[in-house]
Tab-separated table of C-alpha atoms in Angstrom:
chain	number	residue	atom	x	y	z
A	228	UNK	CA	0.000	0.000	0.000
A	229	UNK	CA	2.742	2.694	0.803
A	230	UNK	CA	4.481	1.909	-2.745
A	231	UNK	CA	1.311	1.970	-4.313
A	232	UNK	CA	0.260	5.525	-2.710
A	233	UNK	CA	3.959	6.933	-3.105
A	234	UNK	CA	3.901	5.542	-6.617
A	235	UNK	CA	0.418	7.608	-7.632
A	236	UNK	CA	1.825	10.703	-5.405
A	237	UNK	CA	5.005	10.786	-8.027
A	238	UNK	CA	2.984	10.347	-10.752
A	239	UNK	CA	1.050	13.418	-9.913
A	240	UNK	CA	3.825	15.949	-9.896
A	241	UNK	CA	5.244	15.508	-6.417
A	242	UNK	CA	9.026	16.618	-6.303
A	243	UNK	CA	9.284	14.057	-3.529
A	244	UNK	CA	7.978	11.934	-0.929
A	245	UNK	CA	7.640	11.766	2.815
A	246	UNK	CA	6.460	8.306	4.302
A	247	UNK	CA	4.558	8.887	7.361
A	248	UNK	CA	6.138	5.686	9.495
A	249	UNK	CA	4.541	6.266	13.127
A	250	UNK	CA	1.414	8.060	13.244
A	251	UNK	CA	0.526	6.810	16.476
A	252	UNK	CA	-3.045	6.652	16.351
A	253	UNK	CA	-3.050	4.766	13.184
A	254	UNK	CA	-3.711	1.034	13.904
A	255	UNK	CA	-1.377	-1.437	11.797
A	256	UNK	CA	0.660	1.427	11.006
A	257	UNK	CA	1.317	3.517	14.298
A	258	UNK	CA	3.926	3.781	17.044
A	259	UNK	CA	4.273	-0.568	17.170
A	260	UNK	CA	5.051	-0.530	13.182
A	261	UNK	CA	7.185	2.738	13.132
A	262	UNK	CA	9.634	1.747	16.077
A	263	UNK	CA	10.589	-1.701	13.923
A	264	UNK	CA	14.237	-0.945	12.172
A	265	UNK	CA	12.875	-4.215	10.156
A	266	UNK	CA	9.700	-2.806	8.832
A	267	UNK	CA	10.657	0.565	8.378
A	268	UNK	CA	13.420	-0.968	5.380
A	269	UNK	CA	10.873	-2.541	4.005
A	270	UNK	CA	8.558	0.111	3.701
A	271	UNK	CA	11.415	2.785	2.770
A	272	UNK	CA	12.798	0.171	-0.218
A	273	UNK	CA	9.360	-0.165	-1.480
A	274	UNK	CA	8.503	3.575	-1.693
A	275	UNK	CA	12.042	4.000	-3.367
A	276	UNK	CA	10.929	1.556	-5.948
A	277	UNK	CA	8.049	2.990	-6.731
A	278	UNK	CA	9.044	6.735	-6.680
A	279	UNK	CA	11.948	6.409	-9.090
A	280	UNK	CA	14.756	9.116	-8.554
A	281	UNK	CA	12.553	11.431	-6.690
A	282	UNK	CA	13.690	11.920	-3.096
A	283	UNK	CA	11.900	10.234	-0.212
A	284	UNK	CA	12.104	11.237	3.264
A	285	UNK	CA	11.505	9.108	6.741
A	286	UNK	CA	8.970	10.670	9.171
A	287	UNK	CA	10.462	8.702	12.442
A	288	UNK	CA	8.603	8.358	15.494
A	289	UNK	CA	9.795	9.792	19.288
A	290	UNK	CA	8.413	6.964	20.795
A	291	UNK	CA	11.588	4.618	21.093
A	292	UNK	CA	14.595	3.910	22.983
A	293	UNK	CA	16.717	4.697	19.954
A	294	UNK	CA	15.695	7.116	17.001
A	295	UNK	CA	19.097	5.978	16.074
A	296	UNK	CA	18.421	2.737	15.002
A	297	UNK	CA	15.162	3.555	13.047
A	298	UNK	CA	16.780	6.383	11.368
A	299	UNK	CA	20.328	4.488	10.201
A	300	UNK	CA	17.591	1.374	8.912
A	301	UNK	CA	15.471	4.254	6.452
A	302	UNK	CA	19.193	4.849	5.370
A	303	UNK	CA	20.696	2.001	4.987
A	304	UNK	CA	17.363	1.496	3.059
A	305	UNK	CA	17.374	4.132	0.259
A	306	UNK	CA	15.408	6.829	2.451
A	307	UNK	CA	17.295	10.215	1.253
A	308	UNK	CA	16.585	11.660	4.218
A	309	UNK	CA	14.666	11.842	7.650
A	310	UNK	CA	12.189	14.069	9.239
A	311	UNK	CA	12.345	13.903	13.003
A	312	UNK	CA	9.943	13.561	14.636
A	313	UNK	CA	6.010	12.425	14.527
A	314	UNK	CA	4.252	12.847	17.306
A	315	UNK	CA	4.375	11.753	20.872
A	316	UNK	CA	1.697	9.606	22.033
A	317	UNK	CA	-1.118	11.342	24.535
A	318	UNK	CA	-4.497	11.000	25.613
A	319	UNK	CA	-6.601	13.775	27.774
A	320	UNK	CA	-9.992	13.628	29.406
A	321	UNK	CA	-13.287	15.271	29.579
A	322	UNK	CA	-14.238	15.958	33.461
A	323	UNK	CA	-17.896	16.745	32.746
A	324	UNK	CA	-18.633	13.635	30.321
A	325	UNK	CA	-15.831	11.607	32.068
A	326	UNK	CA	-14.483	10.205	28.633
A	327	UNK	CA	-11.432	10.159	26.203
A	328	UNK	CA	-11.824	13.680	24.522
A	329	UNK	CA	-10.246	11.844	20.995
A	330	UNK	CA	-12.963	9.032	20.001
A	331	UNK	CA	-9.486	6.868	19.508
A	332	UNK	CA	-9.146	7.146	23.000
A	333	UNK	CA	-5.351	8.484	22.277
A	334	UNK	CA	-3.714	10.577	19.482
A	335	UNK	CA	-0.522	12.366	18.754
A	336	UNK	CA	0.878	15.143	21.054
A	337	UNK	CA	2.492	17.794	18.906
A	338	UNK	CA	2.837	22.060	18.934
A	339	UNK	CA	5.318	23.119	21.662
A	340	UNK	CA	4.711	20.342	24.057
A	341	UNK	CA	6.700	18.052	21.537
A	342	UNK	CA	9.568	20.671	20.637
A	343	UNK	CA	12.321	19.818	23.474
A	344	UNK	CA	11.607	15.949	22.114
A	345	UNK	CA	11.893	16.925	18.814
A	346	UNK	CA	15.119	19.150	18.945
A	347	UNK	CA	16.856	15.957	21.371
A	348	UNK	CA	15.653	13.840	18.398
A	349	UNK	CA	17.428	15.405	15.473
A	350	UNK	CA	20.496	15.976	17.670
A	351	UNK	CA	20.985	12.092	18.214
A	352	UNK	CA	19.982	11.730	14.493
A	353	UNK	CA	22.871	14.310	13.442
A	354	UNK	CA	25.709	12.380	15.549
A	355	UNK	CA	24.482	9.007	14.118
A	356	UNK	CA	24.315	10.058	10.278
A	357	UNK	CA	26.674	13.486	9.841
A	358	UNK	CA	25.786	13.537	6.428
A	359	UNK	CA	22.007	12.827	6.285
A	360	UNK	CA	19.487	15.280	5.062
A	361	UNK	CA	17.162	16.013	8.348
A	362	UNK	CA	13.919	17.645	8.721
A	363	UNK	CA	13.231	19.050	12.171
A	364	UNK	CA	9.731	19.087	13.056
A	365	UNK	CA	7.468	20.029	16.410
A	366	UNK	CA	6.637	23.440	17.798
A	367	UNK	CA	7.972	25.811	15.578
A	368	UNK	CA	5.863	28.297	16.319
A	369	UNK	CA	9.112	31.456	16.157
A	370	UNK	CA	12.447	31.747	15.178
A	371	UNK	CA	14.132	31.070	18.515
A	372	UNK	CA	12.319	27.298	17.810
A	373	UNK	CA	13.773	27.210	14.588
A	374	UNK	CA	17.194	28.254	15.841
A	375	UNK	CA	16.871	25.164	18.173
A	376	UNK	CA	16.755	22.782	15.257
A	377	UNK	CA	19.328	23.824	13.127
A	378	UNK	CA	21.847	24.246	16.109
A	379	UNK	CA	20.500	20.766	17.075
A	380	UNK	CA	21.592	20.223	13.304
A	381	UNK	CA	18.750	19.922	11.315
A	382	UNK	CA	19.257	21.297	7.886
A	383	UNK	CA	15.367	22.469	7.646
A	384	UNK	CA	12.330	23.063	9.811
A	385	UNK	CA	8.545	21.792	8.467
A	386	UNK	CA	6.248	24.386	10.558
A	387	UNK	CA	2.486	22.457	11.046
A	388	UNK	CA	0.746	23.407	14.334
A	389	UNK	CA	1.402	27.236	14.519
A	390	UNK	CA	-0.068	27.427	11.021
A	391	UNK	CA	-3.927	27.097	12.404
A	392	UNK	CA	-3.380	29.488	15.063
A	393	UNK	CA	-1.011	32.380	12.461
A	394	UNK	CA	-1.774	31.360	9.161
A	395	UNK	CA	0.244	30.607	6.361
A	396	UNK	CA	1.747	34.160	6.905
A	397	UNK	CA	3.971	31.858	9.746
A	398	UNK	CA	6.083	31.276	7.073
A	399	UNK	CA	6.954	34.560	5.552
A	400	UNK	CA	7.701	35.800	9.334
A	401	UNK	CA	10.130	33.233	10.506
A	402	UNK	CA	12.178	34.087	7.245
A	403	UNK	CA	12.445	37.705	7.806
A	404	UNK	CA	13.024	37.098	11.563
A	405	UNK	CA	15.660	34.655	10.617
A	406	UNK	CA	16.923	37.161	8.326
A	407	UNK	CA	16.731	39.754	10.603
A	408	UNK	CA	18.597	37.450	13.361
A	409	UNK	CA	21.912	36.566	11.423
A	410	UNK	CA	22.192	40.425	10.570
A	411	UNK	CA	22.035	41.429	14.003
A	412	UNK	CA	24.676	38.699	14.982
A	413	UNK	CA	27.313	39.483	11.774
A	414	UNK	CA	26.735	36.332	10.262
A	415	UNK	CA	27.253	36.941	6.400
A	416	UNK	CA	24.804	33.856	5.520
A	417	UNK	CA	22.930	31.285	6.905
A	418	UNK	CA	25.807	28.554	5.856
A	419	UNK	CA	28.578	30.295	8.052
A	420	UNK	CA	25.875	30.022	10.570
A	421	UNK	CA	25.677	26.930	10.563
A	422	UNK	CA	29.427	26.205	10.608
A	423	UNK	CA	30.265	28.052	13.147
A	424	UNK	CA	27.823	27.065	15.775
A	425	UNK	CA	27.397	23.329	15.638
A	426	UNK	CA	30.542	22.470	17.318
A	427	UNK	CA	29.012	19.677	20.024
A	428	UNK	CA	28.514	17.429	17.698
């Protein structure tokens, strides 16, 4: 089924393809499925089949002991590169009715509650694969939560939550404010950035 989705997705236009390996309130593919290294090659070498030479990135879960392994797997795989992370797994009640609020009893916890998670995530993700593409993802709701990612080494940000509560205008203010912050600090681009400040690695 994921080849067969990721195959019409390509066909469509897509420039790439990012295989959603944990959502967590999925059942047969949720946090069980997306924290198997064994699974997750099989699923990343069929999407690779079936997508050609367009790029394909990993969406890994939080909910392991090692984002590590499941991230050097996709790899080892094909997967071009990873987006870290999916969301944490949650569940909240209603006092009055006394019931799960999400009819799935549990769902995915993401928005700034996720963000320290995230940022650890794509930090152990960095020192495992120094040369892997990474997505950071999970409460990037300003710049100073963008910072956090690509310090923690992540070579992009994906902004989701922050977009129903700002609107797609997010996106046009954390580039201006990320202009506006390597000015202010005398950095002459975003790449000497980068190379100067991601020394703990």
């Amino acid at each position: 089924e994921y080849g067969s989705v990721a195959a019409a997705v390509a066909k469509s236009g897509a420039d790439g393809v990012e295989i959603n390996l944990s959502c967590p309130h999925v059942e047969g593919t949720g946090t069980e499925f997306g924290s198997d290294p064994e699974l997750i090659r099989r699923v990343v070498e069929e999407v690779k089949s079936a997508v050609g030479d367009k790029p394909v990135f990993a969406k890994l879960t939080p909910n392991t002991h090692s984002i590590e392994e499941l991230g050097l797997a996709a790899v080892e795989a094909g997967a071009d590169g990873l987006t870290a992370v999916n969301t944490l797994r949650g569940m909240v009640f209603d006092p009055v009715l006394e019931e799960p609020v999400l009819s799935n009893v549990y769902g995915g916890v993401s928005g700034r509650a996720l963000h320290p998670v995230a940022v650890y995530c794509v930090y152990a993700l960095r020192k495992a694969l120094p040369h892997t593409p990474i997505f950071g993802v999970g409460g990037v709701y300003e710049v100073s939560d963008a910072l956090d990612f690509f310090l923690a080494g992540a070579d992009a940000v994906q902004v989701g939550t922050s977009i129903s509560q700002r609107g797609y205008g997010v996106f046009k203010e954390l580039k201006k404010d990320l202009v506006d912050y390597l000015e202010r600090k005398g950095y002459a681009s975003f790449e000497e950035f980068v190379r100067k400040k991601r020394r703990w690695f």
